[in-house]
């Protein structure tokens, strides 16, 4: 079924002011049009921001537990519709049904977590150095926030941003990834169903350079929460900087799994296969580098090859499939170029490397699971984000070398170390420059109750989810109450 959605502004679906639209297509068969959506420009963005601004004060003054109640009910509906939305997600974005369910489950878990936060939102109290004076801190919402998201987690990422924003008391203008507007529309319909007041949550669909950039530049937007590529993140950071606007960036990465000789080899291989090839490698936490100790290199490589060669590639609706299509033609070509580049750079292609086009793959963007051996840390395939089903093995001899290799990239999102040696564990905790460090578990699979984010060029120091989820969307106000009945001067001797 083909659908037609506009923008969601002030509680209503409306077409783009220009009347322009764009299509969303199924990556498993690009001849299938999922729907048409509003192609927004700065004028649409302005209408959405004005709607969000108009109700900002009232939403801020709505008690936080009441704001959080909308999120709780949205979570309950997401749970009810999980199966239906998962099917839409697989059709629109490609990932396997099992993973689509996981994507939505992340949103459900986060709804329940953030709903509880509405009844906490703890501040602190501090003593004053003066008599009869009291200090406390309270959170204050930053105002209208712009949320700009990618396509790879079409429900999870929008919920990671919108739920804390709304609980915090911000009003929202959301610009979803242009490859997944239907998933965004289904989430929006849930907000409508729970009766969130008109104007509190708005959606502008369209392209990054048009709708996204206009949102970043709008003077009434107090903060931008962005997840996407480093390239776009850099320009958003610059533009927000000029405007003194708050900006949270969750960007790309070049994640690594380290395998030490004392690792349980079966578990390390399963972790690598899942970490590198789940969502066809299109996760910001995907294992795109494997640093394997020389003593176990051959055993690990052989076992990984057997596992990878057994992976079925195909439509995400087929329950046997482990590798679903990649998102679009442009991304498919980019991945294939990197595979070619790896060979030119001297890495050894040991499995995969090809696009699949025969029977069963017509019209889709399918690439074989691809593994390089003899990759070295300075190759471009070892340092640049590929965002596809491609990983490479490097040899290491010591934990020092493993740490050096791991840190030798500009990114720093997720690192995993397979070892039972307590020294390796604590060396890793102390020296690895990644925001997420896993031991004996893959680089992917973050949970919502822990902070999520990366070091170095993966971000700009903010974290999403977990107990810090509200931080970006609120300012701390320090409140002093003097009940002494006279002028008291801090730091001044009488
Ligand atoms: P992208 O940067 O191309 O696009 C992301 C979003 O930004 C889209 O909505 C797009 O329309 C918008 N956009 C593009 N240009 C813009 C501009 N000039 N101004 C404002 N908005 C603009 O990224 P993508 O291809 O959608 O997603 C893949 C990238 O996202 C990868 O690099 C991946 O690592 C990253 N990612 C990071 C995380 C994380 O948490 N660190 C999570 C998921 C994905």
Short mmCIF file of C-alpha atoms and ligand atoms in Angstrom, two decimals:
data_model
loop_
_atom_site.label_atom_id
_atom_site.label_comp_id
_atom_site.label_asym_id
_atom_site.label_seq_id
_atom_site.Cartn_x
_atom_site.Cartn_y
_atom_site.Cartn_z
CA UNK A 1 0.00 0.00 0.00
CA UNK A 2 1.28 3.41 -1.03
CA UNK A 3 0.75 6.35 1.29
CA UNK A 4 0.88 10.09 1.07
CA UNK A 5 2.04 12.21 4.00
CA UNK A 6 2.75 15.92 4.34
CA UNK A 7 4.32 17.73 7.26
CA UNK A 8 2.88 17.60 10.75
CA UNK A 9 2.49 21.17 11.92
CA UNK A 10 0.39 22.43 14.82
CA UNK A 11 -1.43 19.11 15.14
CA UNK A 12 -2.29 18.66 11.46
CA UNK A 13 -0.83 16.96 8.41
CA UNK A 14 -0.34 19.64 5.75
CA UNK A 15 1.35 19.61 2.32
CA UNK A 16 4.60 21.46 1.74
CA UNK A 17 3.95 25.14 0.99
CA UNK A 18 5.63 24.65 -2.41
CA UNK A 19 3.43 21.60 -3.10
CA UNK A 20 6.60 19.58 -3.85
CA UNK A 21 6.96 15.96 -2.78
CA UNK A 22 9.57 13.19 -2.78
CA UNK A 23 9.30 9.41 -2.76
CA UNK A 24 10.42 6.75 -0.33
CA UNK A 25 11.24 3.40 -1.97
CA UNK A 26 11.82 -0.15 -0.79
CA UNK A 27 15.56 -0.98 -0.84
CA UNK A 28 14.77 -4.68 -1.32
CA UNK A 29 13.02 -3.79 -4.57
CA UNK A 30 13.34 -0.17 -5.58
CA UNK A 31 10.46 -0.42 -8.05
CA UNK A 32 8.14 -0.40 -5.02
CA UNK A 33 7.21 3.13 -3.95
CA UNK A 34 6.36 3.19 -0.25
CA UNK A 35 4.84 6.64 -0.41
CA UNK A 36 5.19 10.30 -1.22
CA UNK A 37 6.08 12.91 1.37
CA UNK A 38 6.29 16.67 1.65
CA UNK A 39 9.54 18.16 0.34
CA UNK A 40 9.92 21.03 2.74
CA UNK A 41 11.73 24.31 2.41
CA UNK A 42 12.57 27.09 4.87
CA UNK A 43 8.96 28.33 4.77
CA UNK A 44 7.62 25.00 6.07
CA UNK A 45 10.32 24.87 8.71
CA UNK A 46 9.37 28.38 9.81
CA UNK A 47 5.69 27.39 10.14
CA UNK A 48 6.66 24.38 12.27
CA UNK A 49 9.02 26.41 14.47
CA UNK A 50 6.37 29.11 15.00
CA UNK A 51 3.86 26.43 16.03
CA UNK A 52 6.37 24.93 18.47
CA UNK A 53 7.26 28.35 19.84
CA UNK A 54 3.63 29.40 20.35
CA UNK A 55 2.92 26.53 22.77
CA UNK A 56 6.39 26.47 24.34
CA UNK A 57 5.47 28.32 27.52
CA UNK A 58 2.36 26.28 28.18
CA UNK A 59 4.23 23.02 27.63
CA UNK A 60 7.05 24.16 29.91
CA UNK A 61 4.51 24.92 32.64
CA UNK A 62 2.75 21.55 32.24
CA UNK A 63 3.91 19.42 35.20
CA UNK A 64 6.70 17.06 34.18
CA UNK A 65 4.80 13.92 35.35
CA UNK A 66 1.93 14.97 33.08
CA UNK A 67 4.30 15.51 30.13
CA UNK A 68 5.84 12.12 30.84
CA UNK A 69 2.41 10.46 30.84
CA UNK A 70 2.12 11.15 27.09
CA UNK A 71 5.40 9.32 26.61
CA UNK A 72 4.27 6.37 28.71
CA UNK A 73 1.13 6.03 26.61
CA UNK A 74 3.13 6.40 23.38
CA UNK A 75 5.30 3.50 24.58
CA UNK A 76 2.23 1.36 25.23
CA UNK A 77 0.91 2.01 21.70
CA UNK A 78 4.36 1.34 20.19
CA UNK A 79 4.26 -2.00 22.01
CA UNK A 80 0.79 -2.79 20.66
CA UNK A 81 1.82 -1.85 17.08
CA UNK A 82 5.30 -3.33 17.21
CA UNK A 83 4.61 -5.98 14.58
CA UNK A 84 2.83 -3.65 12.18
CA UNK A 85 5.53 -0.96 12.41
CA UNK A 86 8.31 -3.57 12.11
CA UNK A 87 6.87 -4.68 8.76
CA UNK A 88 6.75 -1.08 7.55
CA UNK A 89 10.33 -0.55 8.71
CA UNK A 90 11.59 -3.61 6.84
CA UNK A 91 9.82 -2.43 3.68
CA UNK A 92 11.02 1.13 3.96
CA UNK A 93 14.55 0.74 5.31
CA UNK A 94 15.42 -2.87 4.52
CA UNK A 95 16.66 -4.31 7.83
CA UNK A 96 15.47 -7.81 8.80
CA UNK A 97 12.16 -8.09 10.64
CA UNK A 98 13.91 -9.36 13.74
CA UNK A 99 16.11 -6.27 13.80
CA UNK A 100 13.17 -3.98 13.00
CA UNK A 101 11.40 -5.39 16.07
CA UNK A 102 14.56 -4.68 18.08
CA UNK A 103 14.65 -1.09 16.79
CA UNK A 104 11.07 -0.53 18.00
CA UNK A 105 11.73 -2.36 21.28
CA UNK A 106 14.47 0.18 21.98
CA UNK A 107 11.85 2.91 21.59
CA UNK A 108 9.41 1.08 23.90
CA UNK A 109 12.06 0.54 26.58
CA UNK A 110 13.08 4.15 26.36
CA UNK A 111 9.47 5.38 26.61
CA UNK A 112 9.03 3.56 29.91
CA UNK A 113 12.40 4.75 31.17
CA UNK A 114 11.78 8.39 30.25
CA UNK A 115 8.23 8.29 31.61
CA UNK A 116 9.75 7.48 35.00
CA UNK A 117 12.18 10.36 34.58
CA UNK A 118 9.22 12.75 34.47
CA UNK A 119 8.63 11.94 38.15
CA UNK A 120 12.30 12.36 39.05
CA UNK A 121 14.07 15.17 37.18
CA UNK A 122 16.17 15.48 40.29
CA UNK A 123 17.96 18.67 41.18
CA UNK A 124 20.31 19.15 44.12
CA UNK A 125 20.39 21.17 47.30
CA UNK A 126 23.61 22.69 48.63
CA UNK A 127 24.46 24.48 51.86
CA UNK A 128 25.23 28.17 51.80
CA UNK A 129 28.23 29.64 53.59
CA UNK A 130 25.77 32.16 55.08
CA UNK A 131 23.12 31.63 57.73
CA UNK A 132 19.44 31.47 56.68
CA UNK A 133 20.21 31.00 53.04
CA UNK A 134 19.32 27.97 50.91
CA UNK A 135 20.61 26.73 47.54
CA UNK A 136 19.06 24.35 45.02
CA UNK A 137 19.36 23.55 41.34
CA UNK A 138 16.40 23.01 39.01
CA UNK A 139 16.24 22.05 35.35
CA UNK A 140 14.85 24.48 32.79
CA UNK A 141 13.89 23.40 29.23
CA UNK A 142 15.96 25.11 26.53
CA UNK A 143 12.97 25.90 24.29
CA UNK A 144 12.23 24.78 20.74
CA UNK A 145 14.58 22.01 19.67
CA UNK A 146 15.32 20.71 16.17
CA UNK A 147 15.87 16.96 15.91
CA UNK A 148 17.64 15.70 12.77
CA UNK A 149 18.02 11.95 12.36
CA UNK A 150 19.48 9.39 9.94
CA UNK A 151 17.75 6.39 8.36
CA UNK A 152 19.45 3.45 10.05
CA UNK A 153 17.37 3.36 13.26
CA UNK A 154 14.10 4.89 12.05
CA UNK A 155 12.20 4.53 15.35
CA UNK A 156 14.91 4.14 18.01
CA UNK A 157 16.86 7.33 17.21
CA UNK A 158 13.80 9.61 16.92
CA UNK A 159 12.56 8.29 20.28
CA UNK A 160 16.01 8.74 21.85
CA UNK A 161 15.75 12.40 20.99
CA UNK A 162 12.05 13.27 21.18
CA UNK A 163 11.13 11.49 24.43
CA UNK A 164 13.67 13.26 26.65
CA UNK A 165 13.07 16.57 24.83
CA UNK A 166 9.34 16.38 25.57
CA UNK A 167 9.72 15.17 29.15
CA UNK A 168 12.19 18.02 29.72
CA UNK A 169 9.56 20.52 28.58
CA UNK A 170 10.97 21.43 25.17
CA UNK A 171 8.77 21.60 22.09
CA UNK A 172 10.00 19.81 19.01
CA UNK A 173 10.50 20.17 15.28
CA UNK A 174 11.67 16.83 13.89
CA UNK A 175 13.34 16.33 10.47
CA UNK A 176 13.55 12.57 9.80
CA UNK A 177 15.99 10.87 7.43
CA UNK A 178 14.64 11.21 3.87
CA UNK A 179 14.84 7.42 3.35
CA UNK A 180 12.47 6.66 6.25
CA UNK A 181 9.65 9.24 6.35
CA UNK A 182 6.90 6.63 6.77
CA UNK A 183 8.41 5.26 9.99
CA UNK A 184 8.54 8.86 11.26
CA UNK A 185 4.88 9.35 10.26
CA UNK A 186 3.81 6.26 12.22
CA UNK A 187 5.58 7.56 15.32
CA UNK A 188 3.89 10.94 14.79
CA UNK A 189 0.47 9.29 14.51
CA UNK A 190 1.11 7.74 17.93
CA UNK A 191 1.80 11.17 19.42
CA UNK A 192 -1.51 12.34 17.92
CA UNK A 193 -3.31 9.35 19.35
CA UNK A 194 -2.10 9.99 22.88
CA UNK A 195 -3.38 13.54 22.53
CA UNK A 196 -0.15 15.49 22.82
CA UNK A 197 -1.20 19.16 22.48
CA UNK A 198 -1.04 20.67 18.97
CA UNK A 199 2.29 22.35 18.26
CA UNK A 200 4.29 20.44 20.87
CA UNK A 201 5.60 17.88 18.36
CA UNK A 202 5.99 18.85 14.70
CA UNK A 203 7.51 17.11 11.69
CA UNK A 204 9.05 18.59 8.57
CA UNK A 205 9.98 16.06 5.92
CA UNK A 206 12.47 16.56 3.14
CA UNK A 207 16.13 16.80 2.27
CA UNK A 208 18.99 17.77 4.51
CA UNK A 209 20.28 20.76 2.56
CA UNK A 210 16.75 22.21 2.34
CA UNK A 211 14.66 21.30 5.41
CA UNK A 212 17.52 20.26 7.69
CA UNK A 213 19.69 23.30 7.05
CA UNK A 214 16.71 25.66 7.49
CA UNK A 215 16.02 24.11 10.89
CA UNK A 216 19.64 24.52 11.93
CA UNK A 217 19.63 28.17 10.84
CA UNK A 218 16.25 29.15 12.30
CA UNK A 219 16.78 31.84 14.96
CA UNK A 220 13.94 30.56 17.17
CA UNK A 221 15.41 27.09 17.47
CA UNK A 222 17.38 26.91 20.72
CA UNK A 223 19.17 23.62 20.11
CA UNK A 224 19.87 21.02 17.45
CA UNK A 225 20.22 17.35 18.30
CA UNK A 226 21.76 15.66 15.28
CA UNK A 227 22.68 12.06 14.46
CA UNK A 228 24.33 11.41 11.13
CA UNK A 229 27.61 11.62 9.26
CA UNK A 230 30.74 13.49 10.35
CA UNK A 231 30.67 15.56 7.18
CA UNK A 232 27.19 16.96 7.87
CA UNK A 233 27.81 17.13 11.62
CA UNK A 234 30.79 19.39 11.02
CA UNK A 235 28.74 21.93 9.05
CA UNK A 236 25.93 21.83 11.62
CA UNK A 237 28.46 22.42 14.40
CA UNK A 238 29.87 25.45 12.58
CA UNK A 239 26.44 26.93 11.86
CA UNK A 240 25.24 26.38 15.42
CA UNK A 241 28.49 27.84 16.74
CA UNK A 242 27.99 31.07 14.84
CA UNK A 243 24.50 31.37 16.30
CA UNK A 244 25.56 30.41 19.85
CA UNK A 245 23.07 27.56 19.55
CA UNK A 246 23.27 24.35 21.54
CA UNK A 247 24.23 21.42 19.41
CA UNK A 248 24.54 17.70 20.15
CA UNK A 249 26.28 15.54 17.56
CA UNK A 250 26.25 11.74 17.29
CA UNK A 251 28.36 11.00 14.24
CA UNK A 252 30.18 8.21 12.45
CA UNK A 253 32.75 5.79 13.75
CA UNK A 254 35.31 3.13 12.93
CA UNK A 255 34.70 0.57 15.64
CA UNK A 256 37.01 -2.24 16.54
CA UNK A 257 36.88 -5.70 18.07
CA UNK A 258 40.14 -6.85 19.63
CA UNK A 259 40.68 -10.59 20.03
CA UNK A 260 43.37 -11.63 22.51
CA UNK A 261 44.80 -15.19 22.62
CA UNK A 262 42.92 -16.11 25.80
CA UNK A 263 39.54 -15.26 24.25
CA UNK A 264 36.82 -17.85 23.89
CA UNK A 265 37.15 -18.22 20.13
CA UNK A 266 33.59 -19.36 19.36
CA UNK A 267 32.12 -16.38 21.22
CA UNK A 268 34.62 -13.98 19.64
CA UNK A 269 33.70 -15.21 16.15
CA UNK A 270 29.96 -14.98 16.81
CA UNK A 271 30.49 -11.47 18.23
CA UNK A 272 32.44 -10.39 15.16
CA UNK A 273 29.87 -11.82 12.74
CA UNK A 274 26.99 -10.11 14.53
CA UNK A 275 28.90 -6.87 15.12
CA UNK A 276 30.09 -6.55 11.52
CA UNK A 277 27.06 -7.78 9.60
CA UNK A 278 23.90 -7.02 11.60
CA UNK A 279 21.91 -4.35 9.74
CA UNK A 280 24.34 -5.10 6.89
CA UNK A 281 27.02 -3.12 8.73
CA UNK A 282 24.89 0.03 8.66
CA UNK A 283 25.19 0.78 12.37
CA UNK A 284 27.24 3.58 13.86
CA UNK A 285 28.64 0.90 16.20
CA UNK A 286 29.34 -1.71 13.47
CA UNK A 287 32.54 -3.75 13.84
CA UNK A 288 34.44 -2.55 10.79
CA UNK A 289 37.87 -3.47 12.17
CA UNK A 290 39.07 -6.69 13.79
CA UNK A 291 42.43 -6.67 15.57
CA UNK A 292 43.34 -10.30 16.12
CA UNK A 293 46.35 -11.60 18.05
CA UNK A 294 48.84 -13.44 15.84
CA UNK A 295 48.62 -16.61 17.96
CA UNK A 296 44.92 -17.03 17.17
CA UNK A 297 44.72 -15.22 13.84
CA UNK A 298 44.43 -18.34 11.66
CA UNK A 299 41.92 -20.10 13.88
CA UNK A 300 39.77 -16.97 14.24
CA UNK A 301 39.89 -16.18 10.51
CA UNK A 302 38.98 -19.69 9.46
CA UNK A 303 36.03 -19.86 11.86
CA UNK A 304 34.83 -16.39 10.84
CA UNK A 305 35.00 -17.33 7.17
CA UNK A 306 32.91 -20.46 7.73
CA UNK A 307 30.33 -18.41 9.64
CA UNK A 308 30.18 -15.60 7.07
CA UNK A 309 30.00 -17.89 4.05
CA UNK A 310 26.90 -19.46 5.61
CA UNK A 311 25.04 -16.14 5.81
CA UNK A 312 21.97 -15.82 3.64
CA UNK A 313 21.56 -12.50 1.83
CA UNK A 314 18.07 -11.40 0.80
CA UNK A 315 14.90 -9.55 1.70
CA UNK A 316 14.53 -8.66 5.35
CA UNK A 317 11.09 -10.29 5.31
CA UNK A 318 12.67 -13.75 4.82
CA UNK A 319 13.25 -15.15 8.35
CA UNK A 320 16.35 -17.08 7.17
CA UNK A 321 18.08 -13.94 5.92
CA UNK A 322 20.95 -12.50 7.97
CA UNK A 323 22.03 -9.82 5.49
CA UNK A 324 19.28 -7.57 4.17
CA UNK A 325 19.77 -4.91 1.46
CA UNK A 326 21.70 -1.70 2.01
CA UNK A 327 19.70 1.51 2.07
CA UNK A 328 19.97 2.96 -1.46
CA UNK A 329 21.85 3.02 -4.75
CA UNK A 330 24.23 5.78 -3.71
CA UNK A 331 25.24 3.93 -0.57
CA UNK A 332 25.57 0.64 -2.47
CA UNK A 333 27.98 2.25 -4.95
CA UNK A 334 29.96 3.86 -2.15
CA UNK A 335 30.42 0.50 -0.40
CA UNK A 336 31.47 -1.21 -3.64
CA UNK A 337 34.02 1.57 -4.24
CA UNK A 338 35.51 0.96 -0.79
CA UNK A 339 35.76 -2.77 -1.54
CA UNK A 340 37.71 -1.94 -4.70
CA UNK A 341 39.86 0.52 -2.82
CA UNK A 342 40.73 -2.09 -0.17
CA UNK A 343 42.09 -4.38 -2.86
CA UNK A 344 44.09 -1.54 -4.44
CA UNK A 345 45.53 -0.71 -1.03
CA UNK A 346 46.81 -4.27 -0.69
CA UNK A 347 44.31 -5.81 1.72
CA UNK A 348 43.42 -9.42 0.87
CA UNK A 349 39.77 -10.00 0.00
CA UNK A 350 39.00 -13.38 1.56
CA UNK A 351 35.24 -13.54 1.06
CA UNK A 352 32.46 -11.53 -0.58
CA UNK A 353 33.13 -8.29 -2.39
CA UNK A 354 30.32 -8.46 -4.93
CA UNK A 355 26.96 -6.95 -5.55
CA UNK A 356 24.20 -9.57 -5.88
CA UNK A 357 21.96 -9.03 -8.87
CA UNK A 358 20.56 -12.38 -10.03
CA UNK A 359 17.26 -14.06 -9.30
CA UNK A 360 15.69 -12.96 -6.03
CA UNK A 361 17.75 -9.77 -5.96
CA UNK A 362 16.04 -7.83 -8.77
CA UNK A 363 15.66 -4.14 -8.07
CA UNK A 364 17.36 -4.41 -4.66
CA UNK A 365 20.66 -3.16 -3.26
CA UNK A 366 22.38 -6.34 -2.14
CA UNK A 367 26.06 -6.77 -1.29
CA UNK A 368 27.76 -9.97 -0.11
CA UNK A 369 29.20 -10.01 3.41
CA UNK A 370 32.81 -9.00 2.80
CA UNK A 371 35.92 -9.73 4.83
CA UNK A 372 39.46 -8.49 4.20
CA UNK A 373 42.55 -10.00 5.76
CA UNK A 374 45.97 -8.33 5.94
CA UNK A 375 44.39 -4.95 6.51
CA UNK A 376 46.80 -2.46 8.08
CA UNK A 377 45.86 0.32 10.44
CA UNK A 378 46.72 3.17 8.08
CA UNK A 379 44.72 1.99 5.06
CA UNK A 380 41.70 4.07 4.11
CA UNK A 381 39.43 1.03 4.56
CA UNK A 382 40.78 0.83 8.12
CA UNK A 383 40.24 4.49 8.96
CA UNK A 384 37.18 5.70 7.02
CA UNK A 385 33.60 4.76 7.82
CA UNK A 386 32.21 2.46 5.11
CA UNK A 387 28.74 1.85 6.62
CA UNK A 388 28.15 -1.44 4.84
CA UNK A 389 28.75 -5.21 5.19
CA UNK A 390 32.53 -4.93 5.10
CA UNK A 391 35.10 -5.67 7.80
CA UNK A 392 38.86 -6.18 7.85
CA UNK A 393 41.29 -8.19 9.96
CA UNK A 394 44.56 -6.71 11.28
CA UNK A 395 47.22 -8.66 13.16
CA UNK A 396 48.44 -7.60 16.58
CA UNK A 397 51.00 -9.08 18.96
CA UNK A 398 50.41 -7.33 22.27
CA UNK A 399 47.70 -5.42 24.14
CA UNK A 400 49.83 -2.27 23.65
CA UNK A 401 49.71 -2.72 19.92
CA UNK A 402 45.97 -3.45 20.06
CA UNK A 403 45.32 -0.22 21.99
CA UNK A 404 47.49 1.80 19.58
CA UNK A 405 45.69 0.38 16.56
CA UNK A 406 42.26 0.90 18.14
CA UNK A 407 42.99 4.56 18.92
CA UNK A 408 44.56 5.28 15.53
CA UNK A 409 41.36 6.65 14.00
CA UNK A 410 39.64 10.01 14.25
CA UNK A 411 36.46 8.38 15.59
CA UNK A 412 35.70 6.84 19.00
CA UNK A 413 32.28 5.26 19.44
CA UNK A 414 32.52 1.53 20.23
CA UNK A 415 35.35 -0.86 21.04
CA UNK A 416 35.16 -4.44 22.22
CA UNK A 417 37.89 -6.62 23.69
CA UNK A 418 37.63 -10.39 23.90
CA UNK A 419 39.85 -11.46 26.77
CA UNK A 420 39.70 -12.97 30.25
CA UNK A 421 42.93 -11.36 31.36
CA UNK A 422 42.16 -8.77 34.05
CA UNK A 423 45.18 -6.69 33.04
CA UNK A 424 43.93 -6.37 29.48
CA UNK A 425 40.51 -5.39 30.82
CA UNK A 426 41.82 -2.57 32.98
CA UNK A 427 44.34 -1.44 30.38
CA UNK A 428 41.39 -1.18 27.99
CA UNK A 429 39.20 0.75 30.44
CA UNK A 430 42.03 3.20 31.11
CA UNK A 431 43.52 3.73 27.66
CA UNK A 432 40.91 3.09 24.99
CA UNK A 433 39.55 6.32 23.45
CA UNK A 434 36.01 5.13 22.78
CA UNK A 435 32.76 6.17 24.46
CA UNK A 436 31.55 2.56 24.68
CA UNK A 437 33.81 -0.32 25.72
CA UNK A 438 32.56 -3.89 25.79
CA UNK A 439 34.39 -6.91 27.15
CA UNK A 440 33.50 -10.28 25.65
CA UNK A 441 30.51 -8.76 23.86
CA UNK A 442 30.21 -7.21 20.39
CA UNK A 443 30.55 -3.51 19.55
CA UNK A 444 26.81 -3.27 18.81
CA UNK A 445 23.76 -3.65 21.05
CA UNK A 446 23.58 -0.60 23.31
CA UNK A 447 20.89 -0.54 25.98
CA UNK A 448 18.76 2.51 26.74
CA UNK A 449 19.51 2.89 30.45
CA UNK A 450 23.20 3.64 29.90
CA UNK A 451 24.75 6.77 28.36
CA UNK A 452 25.46 6.48 24.64
CA UNK A 453 27.93 8.49 22.60
CA UNK A 454 31.45 8.67 21.28
CA UNK A 455 34.77 10.37 21.85
CA UNK A 456 36.90 12.34 19.36
CA UNK A 457 35.18 13.08 16.03
CA UNK A 458 32.22 10.80 16.80
CA UNK A 459 30.65 13.65 18.68
CA UNK A 460 31.04 16.86 20.63
CA UNK A 461 30.92 15.56 24.17
CA UNK A 462 27.20 15.03 24.70
CA UNK A 463 25.61 11.70 25.57
CA UNK A 464 22.16 10.37 24.78
CA UNK A 465 19.95 7.93 26.75
CA UNK A 466 20.60 6.74 30.29
CA UNK A 467 20.49 8.99 33.33
CA UNK A 468 22.01 11.89 31.34
CA UNK A 469 19.31 11.92 28.63
CA UNK A 470 17.76 15.17 29.89
CA UNK A 471 21.03 17.09 30.04
CA UNK A 472 21.09 18.37 26.46
CA UNK A 473 17.47 19.54 26.61
CA UNK A 474 17.75 21.46 29.88
CA UNK A 475 19.76 24.23 31.48
CA UNK A 476 20.61 24.11 35.15
CA UNK A 477 19.26 27.04 37.13
CA UNK A 478 20.94 27.72 40.45
CA UNK A 479 18.43 29.09 42.92
CA UNK A 480 19.35 30.95 46.12
CA UNK A 481 16.75 31.82 48.78
CA UNK A 482 17.90 34.19 51.52
CA UNK A 483 15.47 34.21 54.48
CA UNK A 484 17.73 36.12 56.92
CA UNK A 485 15.79 39.38 56.60
CA UNK A 486 18.96 41.39 55.91
CA UNK A 487 21.60 41.91 53.22
CA UNK A 488 24.20 39.14 53.46
CA UNK A 489 27.37 39.34 51.38
CA UNK A 490 29.13 36.16 50.31
CA UNK A 491 32.95 36.24 50.57
CA UNK A 492 33.01 39.72 52.13
CA UNK A 493 34.21 40.23 55.70
CA UNK A 494 32.22 42.81 57.69
P1 LIG B 1 23.62 12.08 6.92
O1 LIG B 1 24.58 12.90 7.69
O2 LIG B 1 23.74 12.07 5.44
O3 LIG B 1 22.11 12.55 7.23
C1 LIG B 1 21.58 12.57 8.53
C2 LIG B 1 20.43 13.56 8.58
O4 LIG B 1 20.93 14.87 8.35
C3 LIG B 1 19.36 13.34 7.52
O5 LIG B 1 18.10 13.61 8.07
C4 LIG B 1 19.71 14.38 6.46
O6 LIG B 1 18.61 14.77 5.68
C5 LIG B 1 20.20 15.51 7.33
N1 LIG B 1 21.10 16.47 6.65
C6 LIG B 1 21.92 16.25 5.59
N2 LIG B 1 22.57 17.39 5.24
C7 LIG B 1 22.16 18.35 6.13
C8 LIG B 1 22.48 19.73 6.31
N3 LIG B 1 23.35 20.36 5.52
N4 LIG B 1 21.89 20.39 7.32
C9 LIG B 1 21.03 19.77 8.15
N5 LIG B 1 20.67 18.47 8.01
C10 LIG B 1 21.24 17.77 7.03
O7 LIG B 1 23.70 10.61 7.53
P2 LIG B 1 22.92 9.29 7.07
O8 LIG B 1 23.51 8.79 5.80
O9 LIG B 1 21.45 9.52 7.13
O10 LIG B 1 23.29 8.29 8.28
C11 LIG B 1 24.47 7.57 8.35
C12 LIG B 1 25.45 8.23 9.29
O11 LIG B 1 24.86 8.39 10.58
C13 LIG B 1 26.70 7.41 9.53
O12 LIG B 1 27.82 8.23 9.50
C14 LIG B 1 26.48 6.83 10.92
O13 LIG B 1 27.66 6.48 11.60
C15 LIG B 1 25.77 7.95 11.57
N6 LIG B 1 25.06 7.46 12.77
C16 LIG B 1 25.59 7.80 13.98
C17 LIG B 1 24.98 7.35 15.15
C18 LIG B 1 25.54 7.70 16.50
O14 LIG B 1 24.81 7.62 17.47
N7 LIG B 1 26.80 8.08 16.63
C19 LIG B 1 23.83 6.55 15.06
C20 LIG B 1 23.34 6.22 13.80
C21 LIG B 1 23.96 6.71 12.65
#
